[in-house]
Amino acid sequence: MDYRNRRWPRTANPHLFVSQATGCGVEPVSHVWINDVLGMPTSRLREDRLLHEAEATGGDPRRICDLFGLSVGAALRYTGTIDQPGLIEHSLRNAGPARRPEPE
């Protein structure tokens, strides 16, 4: 966030990630940008944030629903992980960059 605020101090873009192309607008960065810059697919990033929020809120499904637009059932699946010691830490440790196929 510090880098974003220094790089684009007056941007009206409400999204967390801002690029050279989106800094002057309000559209989000592309899935390709996230994959290339962060080295992971957007689905893995979203899952990581969901698990982190479940842990940070002590398993509050309402908060998960509000923040991520999930159904109650989906939010309960994520908040259920906080009852399993070490699961979130394991997920975060193994959430490294996606492996790219080697050229033939």
XYZ file of C-alpha atoms in Angstrom:
104
model
C 0.000 0.000 0.000
C 2.898 2.364 0.720
C 4.294 1.833 -2.786
C 0.839 2.320 -4.329
C 0.307 5.550 -2.409
C 3.762 6.875 -3.322
C 3.500 5.874 -6.993
C -0.087 7.043 -7.556
C -0.875 9.504 -4.732
C -3.888 11.055 -6.465
C -5.365 8.060 -8.258
C -9.116 7.635 -8.134
C -8.697 3.904 -8.768
C -10.305 2.070 -5.821
C -8.598 -1.265 -6.517
C -5.757 -2.628 -4.417
C -3.514 -3.289 -7.406
C -2.804 -0.430 -9.773
C -0.564 -0.566 -12.827
C 0.873 1.940 -15.268
C -2.167 1.315 -17.468
C -4.798 1.607 -14.700
C -3.263 4.340 -12.519
C -5.144 7.111 -14.323
C -8.441 5.256 -14.543
C -10.743 3.272 -12.315
C -10.593 -0.171 -13.940
C -8.855 -3.116 -12.262
C -5.603 -4.636 -13.459
C -5.991 -7.715 -15.641
C -5.727 -11.313 -14.511
C -2.654 -11.582 -16.729
C -0.999 -8.653 -14.899
C -1.606 -10.290 -11.523
C -0.268 -13.627 -12.761
C 2.842 -12.062 -14.305
C 3.664 -9.570 -11.544
C 2.731 -11.650 -8.492
C 3.560 -15.027 -9.992
C 0.286 -16.671 -9.018
C -3.171 -17.028 -10.527
C -5.927 -14.773 -9.243
C -7.809 -17.759 -7.827
C -4.884 -18.591 -5.533
C -4.614 -14.967 -4.430
C -8.341 -14.839 -3.646
C -8.203 -18.090 -1.689
C -5.230 -16.811 0.304
C -7.104 -13.607 1.179
C -10.243 -15.564 2.140
C -8.287 -17.848 4.468
C -6.436 -14.902 5.968
C -9.660 -12.994 6.593
C -11.285 -16.065 8.131
C -8.372 -16.288 10.566
C -8.267 -12.526 11.249
C -11.985 -12.303 12.038
C -12.041 -15.358 14.252
C -14.285 -17.146 11.772
C -16.988 -14.507 11.228
C -18.938 -15.803 8.187
C -20.952 -12.586 7.843
C -17.753 -10.589 7.352
C -16.531 -13.065 4.730
C -19.873 -12.831 2.898
C -19.781 -9.031 2.942
C -16.141 -8.689 1.887
C -16.013 -11.344 -0.813
C -19.609 -11.694 -1.965
C -19.819 -15.360 -1.001
C -22.867 -17.350 -0.025
C -23.240 -18.298 3.633
C -22.381 -21.919 2.808
C -19.151 -20.955 1.035
C -18.176 -18.583 3.846
C -18.746 -21.352 6.397
C -16.387 -23.639 4.488
C -13.631 -21.026 4.792
C -14.356 -20.124 8.408
C -14.360 -23.826 9.265
C -10.634 -23.906 8.538
C -9.779 -21.899 11.643
C -10.712 -24.878 13.810
C -7.949 -26.924 12.189
C -4.596 -25.934 13.732
C -1.846 -25.381 11.221
C -4.059 -25.545 8.118
C -3.862 -21.849 7.273
C -0.119 -21.738 7.911
C 0.306 -24.794 5.680
C -1.766 -23.164 2.922
C 0.180 -19.919 3.120
C 3.553 -21.697 3.082
C 2.566 -23.692 0.008
C 0.975 -20.790 -1.891
C 4.122 -19.985 -3.827
C 4.171 -19.024 -7.470
C 2.312 -21.266 -9.886
C 4.553 -23.607 -11.798
C 4.770 -22.870 -15.500
C 5.060 -25.727 -17.946
C 8.525 -26.211 -19.339
C 8.930 -25.602 -23.072
C 9.369 -28.747 -25.124
